[in-house]
């Protein structure tokens, strides 16, 4: 079912007209209400009246994550603080948190876009949504909760953690849709196996997974282990939280709610806008936010935009699944490596599971020493050292083929790699790069 | 007659072997034979115990990767040339041995040699044909 047929199947011309009208209003709104934007627009020599076409958006300056931190808590607020009905922040583990403020209309908007996302995954009033995203300052929990309300489903606001209880409730309440991070879903599968539970006896039919990049191979693994169809959802606190885009049943790219979130792809080095189909950094402008509207936010996520004649009937633009976040990208011996590439290789090798950790060290020489820790699963454990060494060498070879660099493979005991209820911690960087350019 | 051997994956970090023995000790498991194969990165502990299934359960509960493999246990007199006799037979029949270890067992001074061969049924047939005693537990 298409949640908002009028908008989601709109013709290109109508959509662009709607976006342009909203963009003009937005620019006027932030210019007169947010000192931060007024200063930036003035410095760039651009006025609200300069925005005559959608293409003119490229005249506006970008907003970065650092700027959002520097303006903590209310530097980007465009409304009276009393008009805020809900406040969320990013985790702030890497510094000052980023603030997202929602007016009543913003919350309605959030509910609308999340309703569309859940409907894209086939959700409706007959569903029981087990929402295992964390509830709290993190946008995941409440965002999905509002979406479940919007489609009229029952919602189990169980939040993340307490996995055994998750599985028991999943069975007892006959949950049909699971929402959590992809890595947590695989952890659930592991625990279910230990508990002697079989997902074929559950009622789950869809999983909506996000908040971290995951590969197509991981999707295959999740779908097999949890016996459901796995959908990718995308969002970020700076823009709204979850609900920016989601996959439909075609599972080929994420439809962007572009009437609210205007996407661009730019060259991350020059800032130049790239045409559809070209790979680059994803940039969003919130077209209707009242609390904390954002102009041209640089997400640091790498992907590309495309349009196809989607079998679901939606005409909204799609973004390809994330190739990785710029933040997650590691530069190992001068080669760019995304954790998702490593995950892909491990999923491809039949014997291995995607439980891994990367340890980077530069203590012994000037070259990065990169160790990939892979858990020894029962499926490939052998009483003979040569068999384990064979698998270790195979992982080494496959990684070299896929990444172009040689990693030291270390086989480790299962579960010695910390399991995550939220975003998995994949990389431990021990390099001391202070003082380096 | 085959012997059930338990192998356990061990990371090369201090305390892992101690942890296994703690699990076995508190679980009241009696060890009959033990050997470790080690590489630079990891080790494989091989055990013969009195109650293999219970041992597996305890090890898995404690989070270890473990596996039961069948091996050949041959009873030999604890005298010079005891092992040589078996090796001669295996050699003649072209049996490839992956690894072996031994355990002293009874008052009569008999020893058990544990053999891991490529084709266990083939190896066992040869042992029995040669009139040697293969045991299933000890």
XYZ file of C-alpha atoms in Angstrom:
575
model
C 0.000 0.000 0.000
C 1.225 3.482 -0.813
C 0.776 5.651 2.272
C 0.429 8.991 0.475
C -0.434 8.200 -3.106
C -0.766 11.815 -4.192
C 2.761 12.739 -3.150
C 4.565 9.448 -3.678
C 3.329 8.952 -7.249
C 3.488 12.599 -8.272
C 4.817 13.497 -11.697
C 8.322 14.926 -11.903
C 7.015 18.380 -12.876
C 4.548 18.541 -10.021
C 7.185 17.408 -7.531
C 9.668 20.002 -8.731
C 7.056 22.725 -8.540
C 6.222 21.671 -4.982
C 9.894 21.544 -4.010
C 10.600 24.953 -5.492
C 7.712 26.567 -3.682
C 8.829 25.030 -0.389
C 12.461 25.932 -0.985
C 11.630 29.584 -1.537
C 9.561 29.683 1.652
C 12.301 27.885 3.579
C 15.061 30.248 2.508
C 12.998 33.267 3.500
C 12.080 31.592 6.786
C 15.634 30.746 7.871
C 17.046 34.062 6.622
C 14.711 36.012 8.851
C 14.681 33.638 11.834
C 18.165 32.136 12.202
C 21.113 34.450 12.737
C 23.508 31.662 11.727
C 21.972 31.339 8.254
C 21.597 35.070 7.747
C 25.318 35.548 8.378
C 26.262 32.682 6.105
C 23.976 33.806 3.281
C 25.284 37.364 3.570
C 28.876 36.151 3.512
C 28.116 34.107 0.386
C 26.352 37.117 -1.149
C 23.066 35.309 -1.628
C 19.596 36.564 -0.791
C 16.316 34.655 -0.535
C 15.139 36.406 -3.689
C 18.044 34.839 -5.619
C 16.356 31.442 -5.421
C 14.291 31.323 -8.586
C 14.743 27.734 -9.708
C 15.613 24.496 -7.913
C 19.086 24.678 -9.403
C 19.667 27.914 -7.546
C 19.977 25.869 -4.361
C 23.647 25.443 -5.288
C 24.123 29.154 -4.480
C 23.402 28.411 -0.823
C 26.247 27.513 1.507
C 26.531 24.012 2.983
C 25.922 23.205 6.627
C 28.327 20.804 8.327
C 28.125 18.623 11.369
C 30.761 20.740 13.085
C 28.616 23.834 12.619
C 25.685 22.026 14.132
C 27.822 21.191 17.142
C 29.219 24.690 17.481
C 25.708 26.102 17.607
C 24.645 23.745 20.412
C 22.074 23.908 21.870
C 19.779 26.398 20.134
C 21.903 28.227 17.565
C 19.984 26.732 14.647
C 16.554 27.057 16.170
C 14.172 28.895 13.847
C 11.171 29.048 16.154
C 10.357 30.120 19.686
C 11.807 27.493 22.078
C 8.324 27.109 23.537
C 7.049 25.958 20.162
C 9.286 22.895 20.439
C 7.287 19.854 21.431
C 10.100 17.329 21.313
C 13.871 17.455 21.391
C 16.318 14.793 20.301
C 20.096 14.747 20.073
C 22.700 12.605 18.402
C 24.637 10.357 20.763
C 27.468 12.854 21.065
C 30.004 10.086 21.603
C 32.427 11.877 19.325
C 31.875 15.353 20.747
C 29.110 17.812 21.500
C 25.754 16.372 20.453
C 23.725 17.660 17.540
C 20.270 18.968 18.453
C 17.062 18.269 16.548
C 14.061 20.285 17.670
C 10.533 19.378 16.557
C 7.505 21.626 16.553
C 4.053 20.063 16.478
C 4.118 20.288 12.662
C 7.577 18.725 12.550
C 6.341 15.814 14.570
C 3.356 15.420 12.258
C 5.763 15.477 9.321
C 7.941 12.827 10.986
C 4.937 10.646 11.587
C 3.927 11.052 7.937
C 7.332 10.094 6.501
C 7.762 7.159 8.888
C 4.267 5.987 7.988
C 5.314 6.039 4.343
C 8.474 4.048 5.172
C 6.640 1.352 7.110
C 4.083 1.130 4.314
C 6.936 0.714 1.813
C 7.888 -2.414 3.737
C 4.302 -3.575 3.392
C 3.168 -2.488 6.847
C -0.465 -1.726 7.668
C -3.015 -1.854 10.485
C -2.786 -5.654 10.672
C 0.849 -5.592 11.744
C 2.522 -5.926 15.112
C 5.674 -3.836 15.042
C 8.372 -4.949 17.462
C 10.405 -1.798 17.783
C 13.854 -2.762 19.040
C 15.492 0.574 18.231
C 16.535 2.387 21.374
C 13.969 4.725 22.871
C 15.373 7.904 24.320
C 17.325 10.845 22.951
C 18.185 8.656 19.943
C 15.655 9.281 17.165
C 15.319 5.615 16.164
C 12.903 4.447 18.841
C 10.328 7.211 18.756
C 10.641 7.745 15.006
C 9.600 4.178 14.268
C 6.993 4.387 17.002
C 5.293 7.344 15.291
C 5.410 5.485 11.979
C 3.715 2.459 13.515
C 1.033 4.801 14.878
C 0.609 6.357 11.462
C -0.136 3.040 9.740
C -2.401 1.961 12.588
C -0.281 -1.033 13.568
C 0.161 -2.389 17.081
C 3.524 -1.394 18.450
C 5.688 -3.194 20.993
C 7.921 -0.396 22.329
C 10.474 -2.867 23.637
C 13.567 -0.788 22.810
C 16.942 -2.513 22.349
C 18.517 -5.074 24.642
C 17.253 -7.934 26.801
C 17.406 -10.239 23.806
C 15.805 -13.290 25.385
C 12.780 -11.255 26.338
C 12.717 -9.813 22.793
C 12.493 -13.322 21.383
C 9.884 -14.534 23.838
C 7.706 -11.478 23.154
C 8.247 -11.899 19.424
C 6.708 -15.308 19.726
C 3.985 -14.535 22.273
C 2.748 -11.309 20.687
C 3.191 -12.664 17.148
C 5.272 -9.721 15.947
C 5.142 -9.347 12.166
C 7.620 -6.503 11.657
C 10.950 -6.166 13.432
C 12.748 -2.837 13.536
C 16.342 -2.558 14.808
C 19.908 -2.253 13.579
C 20.954 -5.008 11.159
C 23.741 -6.162 13.463
C 21.319 -6.522 16.347
C 19.035 -8.678 14.214
C 21.890 -11.107 13.608
C 22.638 -11.145 17.310
C 18.985 -12.031 17.931
C 19.358 -14.921 15.499
C 22.341 -16.167 17.460
C 20.532 -15.982 20.784
C 17.446 -17.644 19.286
C 19.628 -20.523 18.160
C 21.045 -20.890 21.664
C 17.527 -20.864 23.076
C 16.496 -23.565 20.628
C 14.021 -21.251 18.893
C 13.269 -21.418 15.206
C 12.301 -18.270 13.303
C 10.098 -20.358 11.029
C 7.741 -20.700 13.965
C 7.507 -16.929 14.385
C 5.173 -14.600 12.513
C 7.809 -12.126 11.347
C 7.527 -11.236 7.697
C 9.467 -7.987 7.432
C 12.414 -6.344 9.113
C 13.191 -2.653 8.727
C 16.851 -2.199 9.459
C 18.949 0.928 9.586
C 21.163 3.286 11.583
C 24.308 1.633 10.199
C 25.457 0.679 6.706
C 25.024 -2.981 5.775
C 25.742 -4.976 2.675
C 23.578 -6.968 0.286
C 25.224 -10.148 1.486
C 24.295 -9.289 5.047
C 20.727 -8.883 3.833
C 20.778 -12.412 2.408
C 22.088 -13.723 5.726
C 19.458 -11.864 7.781
C 16.620 -12.939 5.492
C 17.740 -16.540 5.734
C 18.289 -16.592 9.478
C 15.259 -14.569 10.558
C 12.947 -15.861 7.851
C 11.714 -12.420 6.783
C 12.172 -9.825 4.074
C 14.755 -7.236 5.105
C 14.293 -3.579 4.155
C 16.861 -0.841 4.400
C 15.780 2.418 6.032
C 17.824 5.598 6.129
C 17.761 8.689 8.226
C 19.808 10.938 10.419
C 19.172 13.062 13.476
C 20.274 16.249 11.717
C 17.508 15.907 9.124
C 14.647 14.245 11.049
C 15.808 10.862 12.362
C 14.655 7.728 10.554
C 12.245 8.378 7.700
C 14.379 10.178 5.138
C 14.195 7.209 2.774
C 13.302 3.525 2.739
C 13.234 0.549 0.434
C 9.998 -0.672 -1.086
C 9.233 -4.305 -1.939
C 11.473 -4.056 -5.013
C 14.472 -3.823 -2.611
C 16.316 -1.845 -5.227
C 17.247 1.530 -3.827
C 15.572 3.664 -1.164
C 12.740 6.010 -2.120
C 13.506 9.441 -0.707
C 10.670 11.474 0.798
C 11.814 14.263 -1.467
C 8.868 16.556 -0.860
C 10.353 17.067 2.618
C 14.022 16.264 2.166
C 15.626 17.660 -0.952
C 18.609 15.510 -1.959
C 21.739 16.461 -3.866
C 24.909 14.557 -4.637
C 28.091 16.589 -4.563
C 31.744 16.057 -5.194
C 33.011 15.951 -1.589
C 36.241 17.735 -2.529
C 34.956 20.599 -4.643
C 31.357 20.869 -3.423
C 30.195 20.815 -7.041
C 26.715 19.327 -7.609
C 26.870 16.070 -9.579
C 24.205 14.829 -11.988
C 21.904 11.946 -11.081
C 23.633 8.596 -11.366
C 27.018 9.883 -10.277
C 28.520 8.746 -7.021
C 29.326 11.329 -4.371
C 28.386 12.772 -1.003
C 24.722 12.984 -0.134
C 23.421 16.427 0.865
C 19.963 17.187 2.244
C 17.857 20.303 2.697
C 14.801 19.991 4.925
C 12.045 21.658 2.926
C 9.377 21.920 5.644
C 11.020 21.734 9.060
C 10.074 24.523 11.476
C 12.144 23.737 14.587
C 15.621 23.113 13.232
C 15.498 23.501 9.449
C 18.759 22.593 7.770
C 20.141 23.990 4.543
C 22.316 21.708 2.423
C 23.524 19.424 5.189
C 26.592 17.416 4.262
C 25.780 13.891 5.448
C 29.235 12.461 4.607
C 27.362 9.436 3.296
C 28.486 8.176 -0.097
C 25.849 7.035 -2.598
C 24.130 8.066 -5.822
C 20.614 9.083 -6.897
C 18.606 7.387 -9.601
C 15.102 6.992 -10.966
C 13.634 3.832 -12.358
C 10.164 2.781 -13.257
C 9.729 1.205 -9.859
C 7.376 -1.760 -9.731
C 5.857 -0.390 -6.504
C 4.370 2.542 -8.418
C 6.198 5.266 -6.501
C 7.809 7.976 -8.582
C 10.027 9.486 -5.899
C 13.770 9.605 -6.500
C 15.857 6.754 -5.114
C 19.214 6.624 -3.431
C 21.344 3.533 -3.738
C 22.054 1.697 -0.501
C 24.887 3.406 1.312
C 28.341 2.374 0.228
C 29.572 3.545 3.575
C 29.775 6.639 5.620
C 32.712 8.894 4.945
C 33.296 8.717 8.700
C 33.557 4.939 8.592
C 36.000 4.936 5.756
C 39.435 3.808 6.827
C 42.556 4.718 5.009
C 44.750 1.667 5.335
C 48.162 1.963 3.762
C 46.761 4.625 1.504
C 43.790 2.542 0.357
C 40.214 3.557 1.144
C 38.413 0.712 2.862
C 34.828 0.628 4.087
C 33.903 -1.865 6.832
C 31.003 -2.934 4.612
C 33.487 -4.279 2.042
C 35.050 -6.506 4.680
C 31.632 -7.644 5.793
C 30.758 -8.475 2.200
C 33.743 -10.758 1.807
C 33.017 -12.587 5.063
C 29.419 -13.120 4.020
C 30.556 -14.469 0.675
C 32.825 -17.050 2.276
C 30.437 -19.785 3.210
C 32.155 -20.799 6.421
C 32.451 -17.407 8.048
C 29.963 -15.160 9.811
C 30.098 -11.392 9.659
C 31.369 -11.125 13.206
C 34.605 -9.300 12.839
C 36.679 -6.499 14.167
C 39.461 -4.526 12.618
C 42.403 -3.498 14.740
C 44.707 -0.896 13.274
C 48.084 -0.254 14.808
C 51.127 1.670 13.726
C 53.354 1.050 16.697
C 55.982 -1.229 15.191
C 56.694 0.437 11.893
C 55.530 3.366 9.842
C 53.265 1.016 7.915
C 49.794 0.397 9.284
C 49.467 -2.998 10.822
C 45.932 -4.102 10.149
C 44.573 -7.126 11.883
C 41.212 -8.553 11.012
C 39.743 -10.610 13.825
C 37.330 -13.251 12.613
C 35.439 -15.530 14.940
C 35.894 -19.275 14.618
C 32.442 -20.687 14.098
C 31.496 -24.263 14.755
C 30.753 -24.577 11.057
C 34.407 -24.402 10.145
C 36.185 -25.345 13.329
C 38.303 -28.455 12.897
C 40.480 -30.605 15.118
C 43.273 -30.146 12.586
C 45.344 -26.981 12.503
C 45.857 -27.227 8.749
C 42.128 -26.868 8.094
C 41.903 -23.722 10.183
C 44.992 -22.357 8.534
C 43.461 -23.072 5.162
C 40.412 -20.987 6.043
C 42.566 -18.232 7.464
C 44.558 -18.138 4.231
C 41.394 -18.138 2.172
C 40.042 -15.127 4.097
C 43.377 -13.432 3.574
C 43.312 -14.088 -0.151
C 39.689 -13.033 -0.617
C 40.298 -9.808 1.336
C 43.330 -9.052 -0.760
C 41.321 -9.544 -3.934
C 38.455 -7.368 -2.720
C 40.335 -4.596 -0.932
C 43.652 -4.517 -2.689
C 45.623 -4.687 0.542
C 46.938 -7.462 2.694
C 45.383 -7.857 6.133
C 46.659 -10.077 8.909
C 43.882 -12.489 9.689
C 43.546 -13.567 13.275
C 41.110 -16.283 14.218
C 39.504 -15.578 17.566
C 37.144 -17.388 19.898
C 33.456 -16.837 19.245
C 31.783 -13.970 21.032
C 35.144 -12.568 22.032
C 34.145 -9.705 19.768
C 31.775 -7.484 21.648
C 28.154 -7.798 20.530
C 26.284 -4.614 20.028
C 22.670 -3.810 20.756
C 22.908 -0.682 18.687
C 25.567 0.185 16.175
C 28.325 -2.399 16.008
C 31.818 -1.263 16.870
C 33.867 -2.683 14.054
C 37.054 -0.738 14.128
C 39.609 -0.250 16.854
C 42.153 2.281 15.739
C 45.246 2.340 17.920
C 47.225 4.531 15.562
C 48.676 7.592 17.146
C 48.315 10.032 14.310
C 48.653 13.204 16.316
C 51.103 15.536 14.752
C 50.642 14.042 11.325
C 49.213 15.992 8.463
C 35.679 -49.251 18.026
C 36.226 -45.538 17.857
C 37.043 -43.032 20.559
C 35.234 -39.714 20.859
C 37.690 -36.852 21.016
C 36.770 -33.284 21.875
C 38.686 -30.447 20.249
C 38.498 -26.924 21.587
C 39.568 -23.746 19.818
C 41.866 -21.593 21.933
C 43.110 -18.117 21.280
C 46.749 -17.611 22.091
C 46.077 -15.534 25.165
C 46.876 -16.225 28.752
C 44.281 -17.947 30.838
C 42.324 -19.704 28.097
C 43.615 -23.182 28.902
C 43.132 -22.500 32.598
C 39.529 -21.546 31.803
C 38.936 -24.884 30.030
C 40.342 -26.850 32.956
C 38.201 -24.797 35.321
C 35.083 -25.662 33.316
C 36.006 -29.353 33.299
C 37.042 -29.424 36.938
C 33.902 -27.767 38.289
C 31.833 -29.941 35.947
C 33.408 -33.034 37.487
C 34.838 -34.254 34.183
C 37.674 -36.746 34.278
C 40.423 -36.204 31.722
C 41.890 -39.360 30.191
C 44.244 -37.842 27.658
C 45.161 -34.341 26.545
C 47.242 -32.761 23.812
C 47.629 -29.325 22.312
C 48.451 -28.366 18.755
C 49.674 -24.820 18.606
C 50.395 -22.339 15.865
C 51.630 -18.778 16.185
C 48.070 -17.492 16.409
C 45.900 -20.124 17.975
C 45.836 -23.540 19.543
C 43.621 -26.588 19.324
C 43.187 -28.499 22.533
C 42.326 -32.169 22.117
C 40.784 -34.089 24.954
C 39.631 -37.587 25.725
C 37.219 -37.512 28.658
C 34.966 -39.909 30.495
C 31.744 -38.140 29.456
C 32.123 -36.487 26.036
C 28.517 -35.268 25.583
C 28.365 -33.639 28.993
C 31.775 -32.067 28.387
C 30.593 -30.601 25.085
C 27.586 -29.112 26.773
C 29.685 -27.511 29.497
C 32.213 -26.091 27.037
C 29.554 -24.628 24.772
C 27.797 -23.075 27.703
C 31.089 -21.448 28.640
C 31.323 -20.003 25.123
C 34.003 -22.217 23.602
C 33.957 -23.508 20.061
C 34.271 -27.269 20.452
C 33.665 -30.274 18.325
C 33.567 -34.052 18.671
C 35.718 -36.031 16.257
C 36.168 -39.759 16.143
C 39.684 -41.077 16.521
C 41.295 -44.488 16.879
C 42.571 -45.563 20.291
C 44.944 -48.516 20.159
C 45.954 -50.399 23.256
C 49.648 -51.246 23.286
C 52.038 -52.770 25.816
C 54.149 -50.098 27.417
C 57.388 -51.652 26.165
C 60.073 -50.569 23.710
C 58.873 -51.124 20.149
C 55.162 -50.949 21.033
C 54.437 -47.933 18.863
C 56.810 -49.076 16.158
C 54.724 -52.160 15.548
C 51.608 -50.110 14.755
C 53.514 -47.577 12.693
C 54.972 -50.341 10.591
C 51.518 -51.649 9.798
C 50.114 -48.184 8.971
C 53.137 -47.477 6.829
C 52.789 -50.710 4.915
C 49.094 -50.035 4.272
C 49.728 -46.432 3.265
C 47.690 -44.875 6.073
C 48.306 -41.158 6.415
C 48.432 -40.011 10.045
C 47.328 -36.463 10.777
C 48.477 -36.532 14.388
C 48.836 -38.835 17.360
C 49.325 -38.644 21.094
C 49.367 -41.093 23.916
C 48.134 -41.788 27.383
C 49.293 -44.217 30.058
C 46.355 -45.935 31.569
C 46.355 -48.944 33.804
C 48.310 -50.787 36.453
C 49.396 -53.382 33.957
C 51.245 -50.597 32.256
C 49.264 -50.588 29.030
C 49.252 -47.402 26.987
C 46.666 -46.000 24.616
C 47.864 -44.348 21.452
C 45.342 -41.971 19.939
C 45.514 -41.801 16.144
C 43.830 -39.308 13.855
C 43.963 -40.652 10.333
C 42.398 -39.423 7.106
C 40.040 -42.350 6.702
C 39.117 -43.615 10.129
C 37.192 -46.717 9.021
C 40.020 -47.806 6.799
C 42.550 -47.242 9.613
C 40.411 -49.090 12.122
C 40.037 -52.062 9.793
C 43.779 -52.324 9.479
C 44.279 -52.162 13.237
C 41.744 -54.878 13.846
C 43.021 -57.077 11.010
C 46.491 -56.902 12.545
C 45.055 -58.295 15.762
C 45.597 -55.107 17.730
C 43.057 -53.914 20.256
C 41.129 -50.758 19.438
C 39.129 -49.380 22.335
C 36.129 -47.078 22.533
C 36.606 -45.672 25.991
C 39.102 -45.951 28.766
